[in-house]
Coordinates of C-alpha atoms in Angstrom, one line a residue:
X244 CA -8.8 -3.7 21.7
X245 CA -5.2 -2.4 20.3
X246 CA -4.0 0.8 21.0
X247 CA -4.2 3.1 17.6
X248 CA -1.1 3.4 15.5
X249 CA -0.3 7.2 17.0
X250 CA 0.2 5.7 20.5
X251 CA 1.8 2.5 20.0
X252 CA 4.4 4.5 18.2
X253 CA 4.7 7.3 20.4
X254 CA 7.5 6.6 22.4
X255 CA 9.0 6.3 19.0
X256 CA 9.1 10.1 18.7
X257 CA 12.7 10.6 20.3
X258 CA 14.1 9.1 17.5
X259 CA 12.3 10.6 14.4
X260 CA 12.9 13.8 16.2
X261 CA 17.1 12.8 16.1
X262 CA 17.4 12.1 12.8
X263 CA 14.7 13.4 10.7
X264 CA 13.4 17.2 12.7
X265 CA 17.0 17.1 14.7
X266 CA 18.2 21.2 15.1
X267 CA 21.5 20.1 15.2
X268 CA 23.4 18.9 11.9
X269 CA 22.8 15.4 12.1
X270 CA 19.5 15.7 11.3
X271 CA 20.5 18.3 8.7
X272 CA 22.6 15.6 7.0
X273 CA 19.8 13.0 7.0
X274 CA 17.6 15.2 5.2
X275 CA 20.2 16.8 2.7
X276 CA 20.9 12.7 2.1
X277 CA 17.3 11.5 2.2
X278 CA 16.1 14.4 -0.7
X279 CA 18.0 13.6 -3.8
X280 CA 17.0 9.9 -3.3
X281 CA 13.1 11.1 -3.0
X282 CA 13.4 12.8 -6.4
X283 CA 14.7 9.4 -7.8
X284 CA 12.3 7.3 -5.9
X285 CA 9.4 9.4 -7.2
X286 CA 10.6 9.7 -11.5
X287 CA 10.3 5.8 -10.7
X288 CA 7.3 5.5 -8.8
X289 CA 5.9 7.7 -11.7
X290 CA 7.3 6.1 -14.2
X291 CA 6.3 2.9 -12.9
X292 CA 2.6 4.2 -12.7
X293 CA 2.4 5.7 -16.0
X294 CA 3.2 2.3 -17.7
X295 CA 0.8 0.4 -15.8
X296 CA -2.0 3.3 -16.4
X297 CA -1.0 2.5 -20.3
X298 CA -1.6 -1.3 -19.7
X299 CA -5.2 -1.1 -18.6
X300 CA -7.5 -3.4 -21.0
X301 CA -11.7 -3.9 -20.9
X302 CA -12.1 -7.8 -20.5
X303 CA -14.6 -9.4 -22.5
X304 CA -16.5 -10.7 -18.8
X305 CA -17.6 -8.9 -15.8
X306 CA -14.8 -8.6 -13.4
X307 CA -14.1 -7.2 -9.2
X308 CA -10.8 -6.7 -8.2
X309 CA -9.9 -6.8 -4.7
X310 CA -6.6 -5.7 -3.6
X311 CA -4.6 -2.5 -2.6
X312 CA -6.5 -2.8 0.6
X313 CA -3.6 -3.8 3.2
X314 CA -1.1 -6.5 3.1
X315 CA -1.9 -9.6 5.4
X316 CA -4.8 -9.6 7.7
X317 CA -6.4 -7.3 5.6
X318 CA -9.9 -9.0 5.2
X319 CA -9.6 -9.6 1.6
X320 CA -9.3 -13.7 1.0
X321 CA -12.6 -13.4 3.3
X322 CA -14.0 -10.5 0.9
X323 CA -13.5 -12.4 -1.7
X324 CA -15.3 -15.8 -0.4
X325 CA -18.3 -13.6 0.7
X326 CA -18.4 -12.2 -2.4
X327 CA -18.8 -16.3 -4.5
X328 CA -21.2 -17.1 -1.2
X329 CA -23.5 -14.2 -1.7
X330 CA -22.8 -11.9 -4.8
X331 CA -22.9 -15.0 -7.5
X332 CA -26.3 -15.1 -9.7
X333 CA -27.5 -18.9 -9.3
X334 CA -25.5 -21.1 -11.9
X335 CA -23.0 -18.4 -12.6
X336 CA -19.1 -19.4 -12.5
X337 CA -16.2 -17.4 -11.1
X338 CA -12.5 -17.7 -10.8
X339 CA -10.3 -16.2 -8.5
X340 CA -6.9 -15.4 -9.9
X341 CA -4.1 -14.6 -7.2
X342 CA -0.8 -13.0 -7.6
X343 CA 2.4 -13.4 -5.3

């Protein structure tokens, strides 16, 4: 079984700890850097949100969305093909529509 996220990365520590929580002023200069582009990343991000929250429609059929689970190896292409197996009234149809 893998090791959990927290230890695999764990030796990582040193480095976060030289640029990010750093005393001296490297780290001081990373952060005064790294927070004017965190404002601009978030008015996008939000931004970005608000027009797809606008977008939302009610379909005329009954529809399942899977997605915004993981990306790759996620479990979801088998979610889905359990879900046409097993979760399909007898005679009913189904598509699955993919983006990417």
């Amino acid at each position: 079984m893998p090791a959990p996220v927290v230890e695999r990365f764990a030796g990582y520590g040193w480095a976060r700890r030289a640029l990010w929580g750093g005393a001296g002023t490297g780290g001081a200069v990373a952060r005064g850097l790294a927070l004017p582009l965190s404002w601009v990343w978030r008015t996008a991000a939000g931004a970005r949100l608000g027009v797809a929250a606008g977008a939302a429609e009610r379909l005329a059929v009954p529809t399942v969305s899977v997605g915004n689970v993981t990306v790759g190896g996620g479990g979801k292409t088998s979610l889905v093909r359990g879900l046409l197996a097993e979760g399909l009234p007898e005679g009913a149809r189904a598509a699955v529509l993919t983006r990417g």
